[in-house]
mmCIF file with all atom_site columns, C-alpha atoms in Angstrom:
data_model
loop_
_atom_site.group_PDB
_atom_site.id
_atom_site.type_symbol
_atom_site.label_atom_id
_atom_site.label_alt_id
_atom_site.label_comp_id
_atom_site.label_asym_id
_atom_site.label_entity_id
_atom_site.label_seq_id
_atom_site.pdbx_PDB_ins_code
_atom_site.Cartn_x
_atom_site.Cartn_y
_atom_site.Cartn_z
_atom_site.occupancy
_atom_site.B_iso_or_equiv
_atom_site.pdbx_formal_charge
_atom_site.auth_seq_id
_atom_site.auth_comp_id
_atom_site.auth_asym_id
_atom_site.auth_atom_id
_atom_site.pdbx_PDB_model_num
ATOM 1  C CA . UNK A 1 1  ? 8.866  -84.797 19.800 1.00 57.00 ? 20 UNK A CA 1
ATOM 2  C CA . UNK A 1 2  ? 7.669  -88.211 18.739 1.00 69.00 ? 21 UNK A CA 1
ATOM 3  C CA . UNK A 1 3  ? 10.086 -90.861 17.653 1.00 88.00 ? 22 UNK A CA 1
ATOM 4  C CA . UNK A 1 4  ? 11.082 -90.745 13.961 1.00 91.00 ? 23 UNK A CA 1
ATOM 5  C CA . UNK A 1 5  ? 10.374 -93.908 11.977 1.00 92.00 ? 24 UNK A CA 1
ATOM 6  C CA . UNK A 1 6  ? 12.414 -95.214 8.974  1.00 92.00 ? 25 UNK A CA 1
ATOM 7  C CA . UNK A 1 7  ? 11.001 -94.335 5.572  1.00 92.00 ? 26 UNK A CA 1
ATOM 8  C CA . UNK A 1 8  ? 12.045 -93.147 2.089  1.00 93.00 ? 27 UNK A CA 1
ATOM 9  C CA . UNK A 1 9  ? 11.688 -89.525 3.124  1.00 93.00 ? 28 UNK A CA 1
ATOM 10 C CA . UNK A 1 10 ? 14.547 -87.070 3.067  1.00 96.00 ? 29 UNK A CA 1
ATOM 11 C CA . UNK A 1 11 ? 15.248 -85.357 6.439  1.00 97.00 ? 30 UNK A CA 1
ATOM 12 C CA . UNK A 1 12 ? 16.780 -81.950 6.993  1.00 97.00 ? 31 UNK A CA 1
ATOM 13 C CA . UNK A 1 13 ? 18.806 -82.237 10.218 1.00 97.00 ? 32 UNK A CA 1
ATOM 14 C CA . UNK A 1 14 ? 20.105 -79.145 11.983 1.00 98.00 ? 33 UNK A CA 1
ATOM 15 C CA . UNK A 1 15 ? 22.348 -79.128 15.106 1.00 98.00 ? 34 UNK A CA 1
ATOM 16 C CA . UNK A 1 16 ? 20.708 -76.773 17.627 1.00 98.00 ? 35 UNK A CA 1
ATOM 17 C CA . UNK A 1 17 ? 22.886 -77.328 20.688 1.00 98.00 ? 36 UNK A CA 1
ATOM 18 C CA . UNK A 1 18 ? 26.575 -77.870 21.428 1.00 97.00 ? 37 UNK A CA 1
ATOM 19 C CA . UNK A 1 19 ? 27.891 -81.340 22.181 1.00 97.00 ? 38 UNK A CA 1
ATOM 20 C CA . UNK A 1 20 ? 30.265 -79.945 24.844 1.00 97.00 ? 39 UNK A CA 1
ATOM 21 C CA . UNK A 1 21 ? 29.461 -81.815 28.022 1.00 97.00 ? 40 UNK A CA 1
ATOM 22 C CA . UNK A 1 22 ? 27.313 -84.366 26.251 1.00 97.00 ? 41 UNK A CA 1
ATOM 23 C CA . UNK A 1 23 ? 27.873 -88.094 26.630 1.00 97.00 ? 42 UNK A CA 1
ATOM 24 C CA . UNK A 1 24 ? 30.443 -89.601 24.271 1.00 98.00 ? 43 UNK A CA 1
ATOM 25 C CA . UNK A 1 25 ? 27.826 -91.699 22.514 1.00 97.00 ? 44 UNK A CA 1
ATOM 26 C CA . UNK A 1 26 ? 25.733 -88.600 21.803 1.00 98.00 ? 45 UNK A CA 1
ATOM 27 C CA . UNK A 1 27 ? 28.782 -86.767 20.518 1.00 98.00 ? 46 UNK A CA 1
ATOM 28 C CA . UNK A 1 28 ? 29.559 -89.696 18.219 1.00 98.00 ? 47 UNK A CA 1
ATOM 29 C CA . UNK A 1 29 ? 26.019 -89.851 16.917 1.00 97.00 ? 48 UNK A CA 1
ATOM 30 C CA . UNK A 1 30 ? 25.939 -86.110 16.080 1.00 98.00 ? 49 UNK A CA 1
ATOM 31 C CA . UNK A 1 31 ? 29.293 -86.420 14.310 1.00 98.00 ? 50 UNK A CA 1
ATOM 32 C CA . UNK A 1 32 ? 28.223 -89.537 12.371 1.00 97.00 ? 51 UNK A CA 1
ATOM 33 C CA . UNK A 1 33 ? 25.151 -87.671 11.125 1.00 97.00 ? 52 UNK A CA 1
ATOM 34 C CA . UNK A 1 34 ? 27.604 -85.295 9.426  1.00 97.00 ? 53 UNK A CA 1
ATOM 35 C CA . UNK A 1 35 ? 27.033 -82.290 11.707 1.00 98.00 ? 54 UNK A CA 1
ATOM 36 C CA . UNK A 1 36 ? 30.063 -80.223 12.538 1.00 97.00 ? 55 UNK A CA 1
ATOM 37 C CA . UNK A 1 37 ? 28.807 -77.183 14.475 1.00 97.00 ? 56 UNK A CA 1
ATOM 38 C CA . UNK A 1 38 ? 25.697 -75.540 15.937 1.00 98.00 ? 57 UNK A CA 1
ATOM 39 C CA . UNK A 1 39 ? 23.531 -74.279 13.059 1.00 98.00 ? 58 UNK A CA 1
ATOM 40 C CA . UNK A 1 40 ? 24.973 -76.753 10.563 1.00 98.00 ? 59 UNK A CA 1
ATOM 41 C CA . UNK A 1 41 ? 22.343 -78.525 8.394  1.00 98.00 ? 60 UNK A CA 1
ATOM 42 C CA . UNK A 1 42 ? 22.578 -81.798 6.435  1.00 98.00 ? 61 UNK A CA 1
ATOM 43 C CA . UNK A 1 43 ? 20.043 -83.730 4.413  1.00 97.00 ? 62 UNK A CA 1
ATOM 44 C CA . UNK A 1 44 ? 19.901 -87.511 4.954  1.00 97.00 ? 63 UNK A CA 1
ATOM 45 C CA . UNK A 1 45 ? 17.473 -90.319 4.001  1.00 96.00 ? 64 UNK A CA 1
ATOM 46 C CA . UNK A 1 46 ? 15.375 -91.634 6.875  1.00 96.00 ? 65 UNK A CA 1
ATOM 47 C CA . UNK A 1 47 ? 16.964 -95.077 6.836  1.00 95.00 ? 66 UNK A CA 1
ATOM 48 C CA . UNK A 1 48 ? 17.053 -97.228 10.042 1.00 96.00 ? 67 UNK A CA 1
ATOM 49 C CA . UNK A 1 49 ? 20.620 -96.215 10.951 1.00 96.00 ? 68 UNK A CA 1
ATOM 50 C CA . UNK A 1 50 ? 19.967 -92.474 10.615 1.00 96.00 ? 69 UNK A CA 1
ATOM 51 C CA . UNK A 1 51 ? 16.644 -92.713 12.483 1.00 96.00 ? 70 UNK A CA 1
ATOM 52 C CA . UNK A 1 52 ? 18.328 -94.583 15.326 1.00 96.00 ? 71 UNK A CA 1
ATOM 53 C CA . UNK A 1 53 ? 20.950 -91.864 15.705 1.00 96.00 ? 72 UNK A CA 1
ATOM 54 C CA . UNK A 1 54 ? 18.329 -89.131 15.627 1.00 96.00 ? 73 UNK A CA 1
ATOM 55 C CA . UNK A 1 55 ? 16.206 -90.827 18.255 1.00 95.00 ? 74 UNK A CA 1
ATOM 56 C CA . UNK A 1 56 ? 19.299 -91.017 20.496 1.00 96.00 ? 75 UNK A CA 1
ATOM 57 C CA . UNK A 1 57 ? 19.983 -87.233 20.332 1.00 97.00 ? 76 UNK A CA 1
ATOM 58 C CA . UNK A 1 58 ? 16.630 -85.439 19.893 1.00 96.00 ? 77 UNK A CA 1
ATOM 59 C CA . UNK A 1 59 ? 17.690 -82.773 22.444 1.00 96.00 ? 78 UNK A CA 1
ATOM 60 C CA . UNK A 1 60 ? 20.661 -81.700 20.278 1.00 97.00 ? 79 UNK A CA 1
ATOM 61 C CA . UNK A 1 61 ? 19.098 -81.559 16.816 1.00 97.00 ? 80 UNK A CA 1
ATOM 62 C CA . UNK A 1 62 ? 16.040 -80.231 14.934 1.00 97.00 ? 81 UNK A CA 1
ATOM 63 C CA . UNK A 1 63 ? 14.543 -82.523 12.266 1.00 96.00 ? 82 UNK A CA 1
ATOM 64 C CA . UNK A 1 64 ? 12.279 -81.449 9.459  1.00 96.00 ? 83 UNK A CA 1
ATOM 65 C CA . UNK A 1 65 ? 11.194 -83.179 6.232  1.00 94.00 ? 84 UNK A CA 1
ATOM 66 C CA . UNK A 1 66 ? 13.200 -81.845 3.303  1.00 91.00 ? 85 UNK A CA 1
ATOM 67 C CA . UNK A 1 67 ? 11.168 -80.046 0.665  1.00 83.00 ? 86 UNK A CA 1
#
């Protein structure tokens, strides 16, 4: 997946994989996004902080533009 860029868009972020065994920084990023478990979805604005966290853990999450 291509890198996500900051914008005014709303993003629907779903955790697709467990953070067990992941690096501590990746675990922290997933938790800071507000995700608590596999299958959990949150909606966040695509601001620079959120986009940075998403680009750090693309293998653990699925990102779609919120409708």
